Amino acid sequence: MGLPIGINQLLNGKVVEWERIDFKKGWNPEDVVHSICAFANDMHNWGGGYIVIGVEEDKGTPMLPPIGIDIKDLDDIQKEVLNLMHKIEPLPIGYT
């Protein structure tokens, strides 16, 4: 599933407000679940957000170039994110 916008646009903050993007240096399931919950609460009615794993940030701004993650880990990370989503109650819309 592709992003509706490109990763370069996310990293440069030209299309999505910084408040809707959360950069994570590496894969940490607990950190990611906290961000998913925050975006699911959508207090400002922005329609969620993006979590970018493999990019370190400084005060909300990405540190470039990206650190990245090992491509061999992508399937496992995606599976773990889906499993973690089902532990959030109520389940965010679109993950039933």
PDB file of C-alpha atoms in Angstrom:
ATOM      1  CA  MET A   1       0.000   0.000   0.000  1.00  0.00           C
ATOM      2  CA  GLY A   2       1.548   3.281  -1.098  1.00  0.00           C
ATOM      3  CA  LEU A   3       1.426   6.598   0.698  1.00  0.00           C
ATOM      4  CA  PRO A   4      -0.938   9.193  -0.741  1.00  0.00           C
ATOM      5  CA  ILE A   5       2.058  11.565  -0.701  1.00  0.00           C
ATOM      6  CA  GLY A   6       5.738  10.907  -1.270  1.00  0.00           C
ATOM      7  CA  ILE A   7       8.262  10.324   1.482  1.00  0.00           C
ATOM      8  CA  ASN A   8      10.321  13.302   0.285  1.00  0.00           C
ATOM      9  CA  GLN A   9       7.283  15.541   0.739  1.00  0.00           C
ATOM     10  CA  LEU A  10       6.822  14.177   4.275  1.00  0.00           C
ATOM     11  CA  LEU A  11      10.471  14.704   5.161  1.00  0.00           C
ATOM     12  CA  ASN A  12      10.422  18.282   3.884  1.00  0.00           C
ATOM     13  CA  GLY A  13       7.077  19.199   5.465  1.00  0.00           C
ATOM     14  CA  LYS A  14       5.713  20.697   2.287  1.00  0.00           C
ATOM     15  CA  VAL A  15       2.324  18.959   2.189  1.00  0.00           C
ATOM     16  CA  VAL A  16       1.531  17.769   5.729  1.00  0.00           C
ATOM     17  CA  GLU A  17       1.845  19.924   8.850  1.00  0.00           C
ATOM     18  CA  TRP A  18       4.641  18.855  11.214  1.00  0.00           C
ATOM     19  CA  GLU A  19       2.047  18.156  13.923  1.00  0.00           C
ATOM     20  CA  ARG A  20       0.711  15.279  11.806  1.00  0.00           C
ATOM     21  CA  ILE A  21       4.110  13.610  11.322  1.00  0.00           C
ATOM     22  CA  ASP A  22       5.969  11.659  13.993  1.00  0.00           C
ATOM     23  CA  PHE A  23       9.551  10.660  13.249  1.00  0.00           C
ATOM     24  CA  LYS A  24      11.052   7.622  14.992  1.00  0.00           C
ATOM     25  CA  LYS A  25      14.777   6.908  14.915  1.00  0.00           C
ATOM     26  CA  GLY A  26      14.200   3.167  15.043  1.00  0.00           C
ATOM     27  CA  TRP A  27      11.590   0.494  15.607  1.00  0.00           C
ATOM     28  CA  ASN A  28      10.294   0.695  19.153  1.00  0.00           C
ATOM     29  CA  PRO A  29       6.818  -0.883  19.431  1.00  0.00           C
ATOM     30  CA  GLU A  30       5.856   1.040  22.588  1.00  0.00           C
ATOM     31  CA  ASP A  31       6.755   4.416  21.051  1.00  0.00           C
ATOM     32  CA  VAL A  32       4.850   3.596  17.880  1.00  0.00           C
ATOM     33  CA  VAL A  33       1.716   2.522  19.791  1.00  0.00           C
ATOM     34  CA  HIS A  34       1.779   5.813  21.727  1.00  0.00           C
ATOM     35  CA  SER A  35       1.895   7.717  18.440  1.00  0.00           C
ATOM     36  CA  ILE A  36      -0.886   5.594  16.938  1.00  0.00           C
ATOM     37  CA  CYS A  37      -3.069   6.336  19.975  1.00  0.00           C
ATOM     38  CA  ALA A  38      -2.320  10.046  19.746  1.00  0.00           C
ATOM     39  CA  PHE A  39      -3.219  10.160  16.055  1.00  0.00           C
ATOM     40  CA  ALA A  40      -6.328   8.027  16.666  1.00  0.00           C
ATOM     41  CA  ASN A  41      -7.534  10.525  19.289  1.00  0.00           C
ATOM     42  CA  ASP A  42      -7.286  13.230  16.590  1.00  0.00           C
ATOM     43  CA  MET A  43      -8.032  16.060  18.994  1.00  0.00           C
ATOM     44  CA  HIS A  44      -7.629  18.663  16.224  1.00  0.00           C
ATOM     45  CA  ASN A  45      -9.695  16.716  13.675  1.00  0.00           C
ATOM     46  CA  TRP A  46      -6.774  16.474  11.239  1.00  0.00           C
ATOM     47  CA  GLY A  47      -7.609  12.973  10.054  1.00  0.00           C
ATOM     48  CA  GLY A  48      -4.695  11.154  11.692  1.00  0.00           C
ATOM     49  CA  GLY A  49      -1.036  11.378  10.813  1.00  0.00           C
ATOM     50  CA  TYR A  50       2.097   9.668   9.612  1.00  0.00           C
ATOM     51  CA  ILE A  51       4.692   7.760  11.608  1.00  0.00           C
ATOM     52  CA  VAL A  52       8.026   7.639   9.806  1.00  0.00           C
ATOM     53  CA  ILE A  53      10.363   4.982  11.205  1.00  0.00           C
ATOM     54  CA  GLY A  54      14.065   5.276  10.480  1.00  0.00           C
ATOM     55  CA  VAL A  55      14.288   9.064  10.687  1.00  0.00           C
ATOM     56  CA  GLU A  56      15.711  10.786  13.745  1.00  0.00           C
ATOM     57  CA  GLU A  57      14.180  14.123  14.732  1.00  0.00           C
ATOM     58  CA  ASP A  58      15.253  17.232  16.564  1.00  0.00           C
ATOM     59  CA  LYS A  59      12.369  19.227  18.085  1.00  0.00           C
ATOM     60  CA  GLY A  60       9.967  17.740  15.541  1.00  0.00           C
ATOM     61  CA  THR A  61      12.146  18.369  12.489  1.00  0.00           C
ATOM     62  CA  PRO A  62      13.685  15.374  10.670  1.00  0.00           C
ATOM     63  CA  MET A  63      17.440  14.950  10.782  1.00  0.00           C
ATOM     64  CA  LEU A  64      18.575  14.175   7.268  1.00  0.00           C
ATOM     65  CA  PRO A  65      19.803  11.973   5.763  1.00  0.00           C
ATOM     66  CA  PRO A  66      17.484   9.308   7.196  1.00  0.00           C
ATOM     67  CA  ILE A  67      18.978   6.544   9.325  1.00  0.00           C
ATOM     68  CA  GLY A  68      16.653   4.023   7.704  1.00  0.00           C
ATOM     69  CA  ILE A  69      15.771   0.508   8.767  1.00  0.00           C
ATOM     70  CA  ASP A  70      16.921  -2.810   7.394  1.00  0.00           C
ATOM     71  CA  ILE A  71      14.683  -3.838   4.504  1.00  0.00           C
ATOM     72  CA  LYS A  72      14.707  -7.408   5.863  1.00  0.00           C
ATOM     73  CA  ASP A  73      12.812  -6.130   8.929  1.00  0.00           C
ATOM     74  CA  LEU A  74       9.925  -4.468   7.053  1.00  0.00           C
ATOM     75  CA  ASP A  75       7.544  -7.449   6.936  1.00  0.00           C
ATOM     76  CA  ASP A  76       8.071  -8.217  10.625  1.00  0.00           C
ATOM     77  CA  ILE A  77       7.538  -4.567  11.596  1.00  0.00           C
ATOM     78  CA  GLN A  78       4.335  -4.342   9.544  1.00  0.00           C
ATOM     79  CA  LYS A  79       2.990  -7.537  11.115  1.00  0.00           C
ATOM     80  CA  GLU A  80       3.831  -6.297  14.592  1.00  0.00           C
ATOM     81  CA  VAL A  81       2.122  -2.935  13.937  1.00  0.00           C
ATOM     82  CA  LEU A  82      -1.058  -4.754  12.861  1.00  0.00           C
ATOM     83  CA  ASN A  83      -0.940  -6.946  15.971  1.00  0.00           C
ATOM     84  CA  LEU A  84      -0.388  -3.898  18.183  1.00  0.00           C
ATOM     85  CA  MET A  85      -3.322  -2.078  16.575  1.00  0.00           C
ATOM     86  CA  HIS A  86      -5.670  -4.787  17.820  1.00  0.00           C
ATOM     87  CA  LYS A  87      -4.588  -4.090  21.414  1.00  0.00           C
ATOM     88  CA  ILE A  88      -5.870  -0.502  21.228  1.00  0.00           C
ATOM     89  CA  GLU A  89      -9.412   0.009  22.492  1.00  0.00           C
ATOM     90  CA  PRO A  90     -11.492   1.210  20.893  1.00  0.00           C
ATOM     91  CA  LEU A  91      -9.903  -0.030  17.692  1.00  0.00           C
ATOM     92  CA  PRO A  92      -9.039   2.899  15.395  1.00  0.00           C
ATOM     93  CA  ILE A  93     -11.297   3.211  12.352  1.00  0.00           C
ATOM     94  CA  GLY A  94     -10.068   1.167   9.403  1.00  0.00           C
ATOM     95  CA  TYR A  95      -8.417  -1.600  11.463  1.00  0.00           C
ATOM     96  CA  THR A  96     -11.378  -3.895  12.184  1.00  0.00           C
TER      97      THR A  96
END
